[in-house]
Amino acid sequence: QVEMLFDEDTILHSMKSAEINLDEMPLGQVTSERVDQAKGILTRTLTLLSVRPSHTVADAVSGDAEAQRKAALDDIQASRIWESKLEAVSTEYFRVVPSTNACVLDTEAKVNMR
C-alpha cells in the first residue's frame, strides 16, 4: 500500500479526478507549500461564506421611503462587495491550483469538493 501512495499514475489519476489541470500544474509542481497555500485560501473562502450579507436592512427600516431606498442600496452595495471578494479569493485559489473547471467558490459544497 505504501507504494500506492507514491505511485505516479495513482496521483495523476487523483489529480484529474479533482479537475486539476495537469498541463498548467504538472506533478512536479505540486509542493507542500502549494497545498498549504490552497488550504489557507479555502479556509478564507469558508470564512467569507459565513458572513454572507443579508438583505434585511431595508426590510427593517420602517416608514420613510427615502430611508428604505437608501437601506436597499446599501444592501446591494454590500452584496456586490462580498461577491467581488468571493470572486477574488476563487481566482487566487485557481491560480495556486489550476483546474479544468474553475468557478466561483460560492458555496460550502464547492469549497469542500476542493
JSON list of C-alpha atoms in Angstrom, two decimals:
[
{"chain": "A", "resi": 1, "resn": "GLN", "atom": "CA", "xyz": [0.00, 0.00, 0.00]},
{"chain": "A", "resi": 2, "resn": "VAL", "atom": "CA", "xyz": [2.89, 2.38, 0.64]},
{"chain": "A", "resi": 3, "resn": "GLU", "atom": "CA", "xyz": [3.92, 2.03, -3.00]},
{"chain": "A", "resi": 4, "resn": "MET", "atom": "CA", "xyz": [0.40, 3.04, -4.00]},
{"chain": "A", "resi": 5, "resn": "LEU", "atom": "CA", "xyz": [0.72, 6.34, -2.12]},
{"chain": "A", "resi": 6, "resn": "PHE", "atom": "CA", "xyz": [3.76, 7.20, -4.18]},
{"chain": "A", "resi": 7, "resn": "ASP", "atom": "CA", "xyz": [2.64, 5.69, -7.47]},
{"chain": "A", "resi": 8, "resn": "GLU", "atom": "CA", "xyz": [2.71, 8.49, -10.05]},
{"chain": "A", "resi": 9, "resn": "ASP", "atom": "CA", "xyz": [-0.21, 7.05, -12.06]},
{"chain": "A", "resi": 10, "resn": "THR", "atom": "CA", "xyz": [-2.39, 6.93, -8.94]},
{"chain": "A", "resi": 11, "resn": "ILE", "atom": "CA", "xyz": [-1.50, 10.51, -8.05]},
{"chain": "A", "resi": 12, "resn": "LEU", "atom": "CA", "xyz": [-2.13, 11.72, -11.62]},
{"chain": "A", "resi": 13, "resn": "HIS", "atom": "CA", "xyz": [-5.50, 9.94, -11.67]},
{"chain": "A", "resi": 14, "resn": "SER", "atom": "CA", "xyz": [-6.46, 11.55, -8.34]},
{"chain": "A", "resi": 15, "resn": "MET", "atom": "CA", "xyz": [-5.44, 14.97, -9.62]},
{"chain": "A", "resi": 16, "resn": "LYS", "atom": "CA", "xyz": [-7.50, 14.52, -12.80]},
{"chain": "A", "resi": 17, "resn": "SER", "atom": "CA", "xyz": [-10.48, 13.40, -10.70]},
{"chain": "A", "resi": 18, "resn": "ALA", "atom": "CA", "xyz": [-10.15, 16.64, -8.71]},
{"chain": "A", "resi": 19, "resn": "GLU", "atom": "CA", "xyz": [-10.24, 18.53, -12.04]},
{"chain": "A", "resi": 20, "resn": "ILE", "atom": "CA", "xyz": [-6.69, 19.82, -11.60]},
{"chain": "A", "resi": 21, "resn": "ASN", "atom": "CA", "xyz": [-5.30, 20.99, -14.91]},
{"chain": "A", "resi": 22, "resn": "LEU", "atom": "CA", "xyz": [-2.18, 18.86, -15.29]},
{"chain": "A", "resi": 23, "resn": "ASP", "atom": "CA", "xyz": [-0.96, 20.94, -18.25]},
{"chain": "A", "resi": 24, "resn": "GLU", "atom": "CA", "xyz": [-0.86, 24.01, -16.01]},
{"chain": "A", "resi": 25, "resn": "MET", "atom": "CA", "xyz": [0.41, 22.22, -12.92]},
{"chain": "A", "resi": 26, "resn": "PRO", "atom": "CA", "xyz": [2.42, 19.10, -13.68]},
{"chain": "A", "resi": 27, "resn": "LEU", "atom": "CA", "xyz": [3.00, 16.61, -10.89]},
{"chain": "A", "resi": 28, "resn": "GLY", "atom": "CA", "xyz": [6.46, 18.00, -10.17]},
{"chain": "A", "resi": 29, "resn": "GLN", "atom": "CA", "xyz": [4.96, 21.38, -9.24]},
{"chain": "A", "resi": 30, "resn": "VAL", "atom": "CA", "xyz": [2.67, 20.03, -6.53]},
{"chain": "A", "resi": 31, "resn": "THR", "atom": "CA", "xyz": [4.52, 21.06, -3.40]},
{"chain": "A", "resi": 32, "resn": "SER", "atom": "CA", "xyz": [3.55, 21.02, 0.24]},
{"chain": "A", "resi": 33, "resn": "GLU", "atom": "CA", "xyz": [3.79, 24.83, 0.10]},
{"chain": "A", "resi": 34, "resn": "ARG", "atom": "CA", "xyz": [1.16, 24.94, -2.66]},
{"chain": "A", "resi": 35, "resn": "VAL", "atom": "CA", "xyz": [-1.08, 22.56, -0.74]},
{"chain": "A", "resi": 36, "resn": "ASP", "atom": "CA", "xyz": [-0.76, 24.68, 2.41]},
{"chain": "A", "resi": 37, "resn": "GLN", "atom": "CA", "xyz": [-1.42, 27.84, 0.40]},
{"chain": "A", "resi": 38, "resn": "ALA", "atom": "CA", "xyz": [-4.53, 26.28, -1.17]},
{"chain": "A", "resi": 39, "resn": "LYS", "atom": "CA", "xyz": [-5.82, 25.14, 2.24]},
{"chain": "A", "resi": 40, "resn": "GLY", "atom": "CA", "xyz": [-5.38, 28.66, 3.60]},
{"chain": "A", "resi": 41, "resn": "ILE", "atom": "CA", "xyz": [-7.30, 30.15, 0.68]},
{"chain": "A", "resi": 42, "resn": "LEU", "atom": "CA", "xyz": [-10.12, 27.63, 1.15]},
{"chain": "A", "resi": 43, "resn": "THR", "atom": "CA", "xyz": [-10.28, 28.48, 4.86]},
{"chain": "A", "resi": 44, "resn": "ARG", "atom": "CA", "xyz": [-10.58, 32.18, 3.99]},
{"chain": "A", "resi": 45, "resn": "THR", "atom": "CA", "xyz": [-13.29, 31.31, 1.46]},
{"chain": "A", "resi": 46, "resn": "LEU", "atom": "CA", "xyz": [-15.31, 29.46, 4.10]},
{"chain": "A", "resi": 47, "resn": "THR", "atom": "CA", "xyz": [-14.94, 32.45, 6.43]},
{"chain": "A", "resi": 48, "resn": "LEU", "atom": "CA", "xyz": [-16.19, 34.75, 3.69]},
{"chain": "A", "resi": 49, "resn": "LEU", "atom": "CA", "xyz": [-19.13, 32.45, 3.00]},
{"chain": "A", "resi": 50, "resn": "SER", "atom": "CA", "xyz": [-20.07, 32.56, 6.69]},
{"chain": "A", "resi": 51, "resn": "VAL", "atom": "CA", "xyz": [-20.51, 36.35, 6.57]},
{"chain": "A", "resi": 52, "resn": "ARG", "atom": "CA", "xyz": [-22.76, 36.44, 3.52]},
{"chain": "A", "resi": 53, "resn": "PRO", "atom": "CA", "xyz": [-24.57, 39.79, 3.63]},
{"chain": "A", "resi": 54, "resn": "SER", "atom": "CA", "xyz": [-28.27, 39.63, 4.37]},
{"chain": "A", "resi": 55, "resn": "HIS", "atom": "CA", "xyz": [-30.90, 41.68, 2.65]},
{"chain": "A", "resi": 56, "resn": "THR", "atom": "CA", "xyz": [-32.79, 42.52, 5.81]},
{"chain": "A", "resi": 57, "resn": "VAL", "atom": "CA", "xyz": [-31.55, 46.05, 6.44]},
{"chain": "A", "resi": 58, "resn": "ALA", "atom": "CA", "xyz": [-34.05, 47.60, 4.01]},
{"chain": "A", "resi": 59, "resn": "ASP", "atom": "CA", "xyz": [-36.84, 45.47, 5.43]},
{"chain": "A", "resi": 60, "resn": "ALA", "atom": "CA", "xyz": [-36.03, 46.64, 8.97]},
{"chain": "A", "resi": 61, "resn": "VAL", "atom": "CA", "xyz": [-36.38, 50.33, 8.08]},
{"chain": "A", "resi": 62, "resn": "SER", "atom": "CA", "xyz": [-39.99, 51.30, 8.53]},
{"chain": "A", "resi": 63, "resn": "GLY", "atom": "CA", "xyz": [-41.86, 54.37, 7.41]},
{"chain": "A", "resi": 64, "resn": "ASP", "atom": "CA", "xyz": [-39.59, 56.73, 5.49]},
{"chain": "A", "resi": 65, "resn": "ALA", "atom": "CA", "xyz": [-39.46, 55.68, 1.82]},
{"chain": "A", "resi": 66, "resn": "GLU", "atom": "CA", "xyz": [-36.15, 57.51, 1.29]},
{"chain": "A", "resi": 67, "resn": "ALA", "atom": "CA", "xyz": [-34.58, 55.69, 4.24]},
{"chain": "A", "resi": 68, "resn": "GLN", "atom": "CA", "xyz": [-35.82, 52.38, 2.83]},
{"chain": "A", "resi": 69, "resn": "ARG", "atom": "CA", "xyz": [-34.38, 53.21, -0.60]},
{"chain": "A", "resi": 70, "resn": "LYS", "atom": "CA", "xyz": [-31.02, 54.11, 0.93]},
{"chain": "A", "resi": 71, "resn": "ALA", "atom": "CA", "xyz": [-31.00, 50.93, 3.02]},
{"chain": "A", "resi": 72, "resn": "ALA", "atom": "CA", "xyz": [-31.82, 48.87, -0.08]},
{"chain": "A", "resi": 73, "resn": "LEU", "atom": "CA", "xyz": [-28.94, 50.50, -1.97]},
{"chain": "A", "resi": 74, "resn": "ASP", "atom": "CA", "xyz": [-26.63, 49.78, 0.98]},
{"chain": "A", "resi": 75, "resn": "ASP", "atom": "CA", "xyz": [-27.73, 46.11, 0.86]},
{"chain": "A", "resi": 76, "resn": "ILE", "atom": "CA", "xyz": [-26.99, 45.93, -2.86]},
{"chain": "A", "resi": 77, "resn": "GLN", "atom": "CA", "xyz": [-23.58, 47.54, -2.40]},
{"chain": "A", "resi": 78, "resn": "ALA", "atom": "CA", "xyz": [-22.67, 45.17, 0.44]},
{"chain": "A", "resi": 79, "resn": "SER", "atom": "CA", "xyz": [-23.69, 42.19, -1.69]},
{"chain": "A", "resi": 80, "resn": "ARG", "atom": "CA", "xyz": [-21.63, 43.37, -4.65]},
{"chain": "A", "resi": 81, "resn": "ILE", "atom": "CA", "xyz": [-18.56, 43.93, -2.48]},
{"chain": "A", "resi": 82, "resn": "TRP", "atom": "CA", "xyz": [-18.99, 40.47, -0.95]},
{"chain": "A", "resi": 83, "resn": "GLU", "atom": "CA", "xyz": [-19.39, 38.87, -4.39]},
{"chain": "A", "resi": 84, "resn": "SER", "atom": "CA", "xyz": [-16.25, 40.67, -5.62]},
{"chain": "A", "resi": 85, "resn": "LYS", "atom": "CA", "xyz": [-14.28, 39.36, -2.64]},
{"chain": "A", "resi": 86, "resn": "LEU", "atom": "CA", "xyz": [-15.56, 35.85, -3.33]},
{"chain": "A", "resi": 87, "resn": "GLU", "atom": "CA", "xyz": [-14.54, 36.10, -6.99]},
{"chain": "A", "resi": 88, "resn": "ALA", "atom": "CA", "xyz": [-11.09, 37.37, -5.98]},
{"chain": "A", "resi": 89, "resn": "VAL", "atom": "CA", "xyz": [-10.45, 34.58, -3.48]},
{"chain": "A", "resi": 90, "resn": "SER", "atom": "CA", "xyz": [-11.69, 32.00, -6.02]},
{"chain": "A", "resi": 91, "resn": "THR", "atom": "CA", "xyz": [-9.31, 33.40, -8.64]},
{"chain": "A", "resi": 92, "resn": "GLU", "atom": "CA", "xyz": [-6.49, 33.27, -6.11]},
{"chain": "A", "resi": 93, "resn": "TYR", "atom": "CA", "xyz": [-7.26, 29.60, -5.40]},
{"chain": "A", "resi": 94, "resn": "PHE", "atom": "CA", "xyz": [-7.31, 28.62, -9.06]},
{"chain": "A", "resi": 95, "resn": "ARG", "atom": "CA", "xyz": [-4.01, 30.39, -9.66]},
{"chain": "A", "resi": 96, "resn": "VAL", "atom": "CA", "xyz": [-2.46, 28.18, -7.00]},
{"chain": "A", "resi": 97, "resn": "VAL", "atom": "CA", "xyz": [-4.32, 25.04, -8.12]},
{"chain": "A", "resi": 98, "resn": "PRO", "atom": "CA", "xyz": [-5.12, 25.31, -11.85]},
{"chain": "A", "resi": 99, "resn": "SER", "atom": "CA", "xyz": [-8.31, 23.50, -12.75]},
{"chain": "A", "resi": 100, "resn": "THR", "atom": "CA", "xyz": [-10.09, 22.35, -15.86]},
{"chain": "A", "resi": 101, "resn": "ASN", "atom": "CA", "xyz": [-13.30, 23.51, -14.19]},
{"chain": "A", "resi": 102, "resn": "ALA", "atom": "CA", "xyz": [-12.56, 26.83, -12.49]},
{"chain": "A", "resi": 103, "resn": "CYS", "atom": "CA", "xyz": [-15.59, 28.53, -10.96]},
{"chain": "A", "resi": 104, "resn": "VAL", "atom": "CA", "xyz": [-16.56, 30.97, -8.25]},
{"chain": "A", "resi": 105, "resn": "LEU", "atom": "CA", "xyz": [-16.40, 29.08, -4.96]},
{"chain": "A", "resi": 106, "resn": "ASP", "atom": "CA", "xyz": [-19.71, 30.47, -3.76]},
{"chain": "A", "resi": 107, "resn": "THR", "atom": "CA", "xyz": [-20.99, 27.54, -1.70]},
{"chain": "A", "resi": 108, "resn": "GLU", "atom": "CA", "xyz": [-19.55, 25.37, 1.05]},
{"chain": "A", "resi": 109, "resn": "ALA", "atom": "CA", "xyz": [-20.15, 22.34, -1.18]},
{"chain": "A", "resi": 110, "resn": "LYS", "atom": "CA", "xyz": [-17.88, 23.76, -3.88]},
{"chain": "A", "resi": 111, "resn": "VAL", "atom": "CA", "xyz": [-15.20, 24.57, -1.31]},
{"chain": "A", "resi": 112, "resn": "ASN", "atom": "CA", "xyz": [-15.44, 21.13, 0.29]},
{"chain": "A", "resi": 113, "resn": "MET", "atom": "CA", "xyz": [-15.14, 19.49, -3.12]},
{"chain": "A", "resi": 114, "resn": "ARG", "atom": "CA", "xyz": [-11.70, 21.06, -3.48]}
]
